[in-house]
C-alpha positions as a Markdown table, in Angstrom:
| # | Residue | x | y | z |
|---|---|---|---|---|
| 1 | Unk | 116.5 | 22.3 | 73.0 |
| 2 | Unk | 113.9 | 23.2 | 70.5 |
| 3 | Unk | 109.8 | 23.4 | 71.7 |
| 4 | Unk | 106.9 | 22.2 | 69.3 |
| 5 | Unk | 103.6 | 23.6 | 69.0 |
| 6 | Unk | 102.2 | 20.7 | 69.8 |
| 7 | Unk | 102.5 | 18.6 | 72.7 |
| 8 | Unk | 103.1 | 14.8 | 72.7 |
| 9 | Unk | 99.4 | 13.4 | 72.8 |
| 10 | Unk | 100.6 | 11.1 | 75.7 |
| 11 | Unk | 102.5 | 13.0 | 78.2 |
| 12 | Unk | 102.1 | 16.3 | 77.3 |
| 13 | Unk | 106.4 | 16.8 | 76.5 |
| 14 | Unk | 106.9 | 19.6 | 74.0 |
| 15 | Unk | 110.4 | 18.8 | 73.3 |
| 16 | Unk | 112.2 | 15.4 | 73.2 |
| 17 | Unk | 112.0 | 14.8 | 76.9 |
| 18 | Unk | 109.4 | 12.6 | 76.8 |
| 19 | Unk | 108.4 | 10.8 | 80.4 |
| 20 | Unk | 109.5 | 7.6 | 81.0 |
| 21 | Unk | 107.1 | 5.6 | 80.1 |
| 22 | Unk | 105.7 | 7.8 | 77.5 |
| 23 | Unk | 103.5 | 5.7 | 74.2 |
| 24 | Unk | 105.7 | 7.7 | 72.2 |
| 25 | Unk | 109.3 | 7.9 | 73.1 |
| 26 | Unk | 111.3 | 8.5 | 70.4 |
| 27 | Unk | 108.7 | 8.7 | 67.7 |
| 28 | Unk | 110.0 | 11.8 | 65.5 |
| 29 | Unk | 108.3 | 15.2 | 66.1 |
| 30 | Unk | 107.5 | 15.7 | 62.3 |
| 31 | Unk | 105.1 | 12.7 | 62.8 |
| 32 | Unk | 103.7 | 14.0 | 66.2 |
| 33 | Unk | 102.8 | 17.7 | 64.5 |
| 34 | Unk | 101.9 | 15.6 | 61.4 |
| 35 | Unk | 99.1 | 14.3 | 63.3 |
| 36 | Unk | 97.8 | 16.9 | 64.9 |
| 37 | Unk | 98.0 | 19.4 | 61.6 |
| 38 | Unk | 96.2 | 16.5 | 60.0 |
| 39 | Unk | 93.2 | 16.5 | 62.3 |
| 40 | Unk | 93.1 | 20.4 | 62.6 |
| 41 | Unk | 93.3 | 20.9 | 59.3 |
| 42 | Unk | 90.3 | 19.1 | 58.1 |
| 43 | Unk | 88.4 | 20.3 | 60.7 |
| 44 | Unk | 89.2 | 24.0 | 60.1 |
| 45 | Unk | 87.3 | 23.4 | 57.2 |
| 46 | Unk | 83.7 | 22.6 | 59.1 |
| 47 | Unk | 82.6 | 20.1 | 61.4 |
| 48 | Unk | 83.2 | 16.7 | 60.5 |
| 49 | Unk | 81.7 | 12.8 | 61.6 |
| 50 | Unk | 84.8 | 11.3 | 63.5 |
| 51 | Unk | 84.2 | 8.1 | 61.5 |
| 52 | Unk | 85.1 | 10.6 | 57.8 |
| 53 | Unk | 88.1 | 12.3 | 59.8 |
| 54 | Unk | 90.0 | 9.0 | 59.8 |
| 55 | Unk | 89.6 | 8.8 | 55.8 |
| 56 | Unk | 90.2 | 12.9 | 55.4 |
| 57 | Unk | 93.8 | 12.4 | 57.1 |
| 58 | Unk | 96.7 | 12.0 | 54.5 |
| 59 | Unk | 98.4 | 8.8 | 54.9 |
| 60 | Unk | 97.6 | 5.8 | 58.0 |
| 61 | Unk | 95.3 | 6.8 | 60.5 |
| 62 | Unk | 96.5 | 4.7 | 64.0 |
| 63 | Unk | 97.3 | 5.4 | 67.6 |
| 64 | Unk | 99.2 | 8.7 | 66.8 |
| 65 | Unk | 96.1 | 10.2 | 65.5 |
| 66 | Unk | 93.7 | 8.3 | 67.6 |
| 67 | Unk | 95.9 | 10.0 | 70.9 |
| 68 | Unk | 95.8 | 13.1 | 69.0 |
| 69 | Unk | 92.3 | 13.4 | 68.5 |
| 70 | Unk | 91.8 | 12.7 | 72.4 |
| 71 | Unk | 94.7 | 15.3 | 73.6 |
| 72 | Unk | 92.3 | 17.7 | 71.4 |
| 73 | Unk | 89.5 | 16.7 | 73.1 |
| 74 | Unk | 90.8 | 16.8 | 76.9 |
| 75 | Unk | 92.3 | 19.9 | 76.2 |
| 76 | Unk | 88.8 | 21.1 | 75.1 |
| 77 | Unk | 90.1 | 22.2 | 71.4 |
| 78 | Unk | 87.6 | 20.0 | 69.7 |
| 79 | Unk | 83.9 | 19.2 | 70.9 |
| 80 | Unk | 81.5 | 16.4 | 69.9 |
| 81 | Unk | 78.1 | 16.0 | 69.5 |
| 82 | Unk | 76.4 | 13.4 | 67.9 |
| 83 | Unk | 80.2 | 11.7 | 66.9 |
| 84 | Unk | 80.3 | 15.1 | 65.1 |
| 85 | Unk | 83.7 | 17.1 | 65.9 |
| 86 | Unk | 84.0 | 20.6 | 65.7 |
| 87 | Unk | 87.5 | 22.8 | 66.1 |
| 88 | Unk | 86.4 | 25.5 | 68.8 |
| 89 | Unk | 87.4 | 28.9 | 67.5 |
| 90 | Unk | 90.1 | 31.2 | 69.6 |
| 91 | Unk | 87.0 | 33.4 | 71.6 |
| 92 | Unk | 85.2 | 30.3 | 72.2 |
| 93 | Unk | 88.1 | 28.5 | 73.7 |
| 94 | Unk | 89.3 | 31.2 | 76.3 |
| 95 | Unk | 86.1 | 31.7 | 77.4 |
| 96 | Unk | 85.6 | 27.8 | 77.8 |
| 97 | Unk | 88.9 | 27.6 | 79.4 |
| 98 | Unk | 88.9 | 30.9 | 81.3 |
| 99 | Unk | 86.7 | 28.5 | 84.1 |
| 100 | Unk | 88.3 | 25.8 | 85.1 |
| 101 | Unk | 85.4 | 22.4 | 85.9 |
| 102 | Unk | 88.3 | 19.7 | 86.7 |
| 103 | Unk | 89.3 | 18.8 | 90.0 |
| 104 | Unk | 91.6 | 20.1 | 91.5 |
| 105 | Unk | 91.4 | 23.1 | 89.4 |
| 106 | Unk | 87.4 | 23.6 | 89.9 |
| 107 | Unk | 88.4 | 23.7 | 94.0 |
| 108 | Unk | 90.7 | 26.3 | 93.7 |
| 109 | Unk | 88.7 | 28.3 | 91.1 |
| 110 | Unk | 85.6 | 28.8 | 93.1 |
| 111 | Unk | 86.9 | 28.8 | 96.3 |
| 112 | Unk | 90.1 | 30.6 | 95.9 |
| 113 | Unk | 92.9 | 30.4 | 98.0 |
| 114 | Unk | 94.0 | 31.0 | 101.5 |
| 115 | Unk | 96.4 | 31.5 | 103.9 |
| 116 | Unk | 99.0 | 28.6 | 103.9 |
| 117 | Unk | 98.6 | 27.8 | 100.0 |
| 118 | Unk | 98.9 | 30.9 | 98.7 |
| 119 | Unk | 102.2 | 30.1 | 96.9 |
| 120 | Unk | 100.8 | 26.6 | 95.6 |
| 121 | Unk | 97.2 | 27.8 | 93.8 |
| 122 | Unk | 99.2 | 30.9 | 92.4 |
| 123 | Unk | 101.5 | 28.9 | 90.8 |
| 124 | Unk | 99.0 | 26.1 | 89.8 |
| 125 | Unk | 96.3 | 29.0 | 88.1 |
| 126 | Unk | 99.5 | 30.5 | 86.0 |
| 127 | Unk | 101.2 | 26.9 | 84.9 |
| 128 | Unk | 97.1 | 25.8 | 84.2 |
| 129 | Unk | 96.5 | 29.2 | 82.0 |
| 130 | Unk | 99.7 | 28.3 | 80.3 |
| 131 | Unk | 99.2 | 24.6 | 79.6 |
| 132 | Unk | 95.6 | 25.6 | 78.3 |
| 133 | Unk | 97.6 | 28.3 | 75.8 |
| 134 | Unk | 96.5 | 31.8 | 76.9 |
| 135 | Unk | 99.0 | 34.1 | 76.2 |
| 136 | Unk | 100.9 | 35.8 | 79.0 |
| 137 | Unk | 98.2 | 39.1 | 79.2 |
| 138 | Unk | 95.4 | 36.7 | 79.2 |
| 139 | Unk | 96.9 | 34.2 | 82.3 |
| 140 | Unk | 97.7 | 38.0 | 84.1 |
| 141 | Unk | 94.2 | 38.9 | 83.5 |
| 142 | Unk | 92.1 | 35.5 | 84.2 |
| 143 | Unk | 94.6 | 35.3 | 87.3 |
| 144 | Unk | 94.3 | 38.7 | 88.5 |
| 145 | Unk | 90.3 | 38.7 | 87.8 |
| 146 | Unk | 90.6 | 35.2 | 90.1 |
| 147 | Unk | 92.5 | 36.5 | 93.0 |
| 148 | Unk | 89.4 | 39.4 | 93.8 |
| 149 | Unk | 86.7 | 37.2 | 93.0 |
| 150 | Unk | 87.1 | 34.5 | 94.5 |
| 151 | Unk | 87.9 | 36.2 | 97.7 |
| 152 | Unk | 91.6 | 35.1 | 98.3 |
| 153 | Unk | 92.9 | 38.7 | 97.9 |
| 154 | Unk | 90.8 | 39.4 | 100.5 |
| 155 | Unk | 91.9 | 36.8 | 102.5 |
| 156 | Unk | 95.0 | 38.6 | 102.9 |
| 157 | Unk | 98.3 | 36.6 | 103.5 |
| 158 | Unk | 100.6 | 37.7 | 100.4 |
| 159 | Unk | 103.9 | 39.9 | 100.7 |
| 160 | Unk | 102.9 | 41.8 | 97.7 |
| 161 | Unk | 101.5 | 44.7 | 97.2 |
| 162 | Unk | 98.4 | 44.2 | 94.8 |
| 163 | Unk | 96.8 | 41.0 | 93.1 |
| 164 | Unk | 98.8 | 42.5 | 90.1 |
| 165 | Unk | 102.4 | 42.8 | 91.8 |
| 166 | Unk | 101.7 | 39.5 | 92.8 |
| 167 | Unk | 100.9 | 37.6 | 89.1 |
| 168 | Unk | 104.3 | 39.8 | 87.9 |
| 169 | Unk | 106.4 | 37.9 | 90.4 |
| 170 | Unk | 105.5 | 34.6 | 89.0 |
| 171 | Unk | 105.6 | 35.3 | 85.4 |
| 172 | Unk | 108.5 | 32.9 | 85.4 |
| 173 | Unk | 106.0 | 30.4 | 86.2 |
| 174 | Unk | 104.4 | 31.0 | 82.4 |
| 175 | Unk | 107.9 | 31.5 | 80.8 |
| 176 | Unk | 108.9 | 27.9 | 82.3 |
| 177 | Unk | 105.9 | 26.1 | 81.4 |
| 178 | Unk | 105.5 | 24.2 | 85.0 |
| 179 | Unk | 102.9 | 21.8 | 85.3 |
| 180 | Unk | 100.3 | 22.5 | 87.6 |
| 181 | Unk | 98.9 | 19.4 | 88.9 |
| 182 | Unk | 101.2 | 19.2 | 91.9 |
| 183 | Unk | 100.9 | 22.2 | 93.2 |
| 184 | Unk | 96.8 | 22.2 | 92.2 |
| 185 | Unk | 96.3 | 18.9 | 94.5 |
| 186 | Unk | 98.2 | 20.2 | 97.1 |
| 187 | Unk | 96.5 | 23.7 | 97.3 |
| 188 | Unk | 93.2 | 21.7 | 97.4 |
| 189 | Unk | 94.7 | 19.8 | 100.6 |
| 190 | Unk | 95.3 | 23.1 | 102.5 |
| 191 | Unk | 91.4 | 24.6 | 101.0 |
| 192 | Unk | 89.7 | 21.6 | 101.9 |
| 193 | Unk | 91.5 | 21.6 | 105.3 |
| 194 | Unk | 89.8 | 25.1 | 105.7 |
| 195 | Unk | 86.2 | 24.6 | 105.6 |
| 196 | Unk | 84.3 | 26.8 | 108.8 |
């Protein structure tokens, strides 16, 4: 089955397995990448008003773009200030994402794991990296960098060997493209739990 670039703007499917009640089930992926290039493409070019986006796009701008836009925006591609958008560059993106400040993920970021959801916030930090789009080496580093500081390493509790020998074994994690939400809330359970 072939992956897009580009997730759906609804449920975030990047092939034709859309969720079941998706906004955009069946809708053909040229028009779903169609959008998005639209919008990225005119604001590659500079900053732009929201209101002038809608006229720069070629052809109807309606609830394909509009979900676009927002994906973008959620995702933390595009800002806006002043109802002007701007397309974050590469550097300013992984730094902006490298941190995560939404719940569950800000829980297990700053307070890093321990014992008896070890398994779940590994696997939520790598699928989280991933959905974001860091490459492979980035996840391992921003993973590996999150394991020591945050104290979870430290913590003890893992079969392997080093905080590296312990990203490796769940590189199939990033090559799958999991979701992390699941395992994210239910890593927060066990942290929260924890406390004293």
């Amino acid at each position: 089955m072939p992956r897009f670039d580009y997730p759906c703007p609804d449920c975030r499917a990047t092939n034709s397995l859309h969720d079941a009640d998706c906004d955009f089930e069946g809708t053909p992926w040229p028009d779903v990448e169609k959008a998005y290039t639209d919008i990225v493409a005119r604001l590659s070019a500079g900053p732009v008003a929201e209101a002038d986006l809608y006229d720069a796009v070629d052809g109807e701008w309606g609830a394909l773009h509009r979900s676009a836009l927002e994906r973008l925006k959620r995702d933390e591609r595009v800002t806006e200030n002043n109802d002007v958008l701007r397309l974050r560059t590469a550097a300013e993106f992984r730094e902006q994402v490298a941190e995560p400040t939404r719940e569950p993920m800000r829980t297990l970021y700053t307070r890093g794991s321990v014992p008896g959801c070890h398994d779940n916030a590994v696997f939520a930090m790598i699928a989280w990296y991933e959905m974001v789009g860091l490459s492979w080496s980035e996840t391992r580093e921003n993973v590996i960098e999150w394991l020591q500081d945050s104290g979870a390493w430290a913590r003890g509790g893992f079969e392997e060997p080093s905080p590296e020998a312990l990203v490796d074994s769940k590189r199939h994690v990033y090559e799958a493209g999991y979701g992390w939400k699941e395992k994210a809330e239910a890593a927060k359970r066990v942290i929260d739990r924890h406390r004293g």
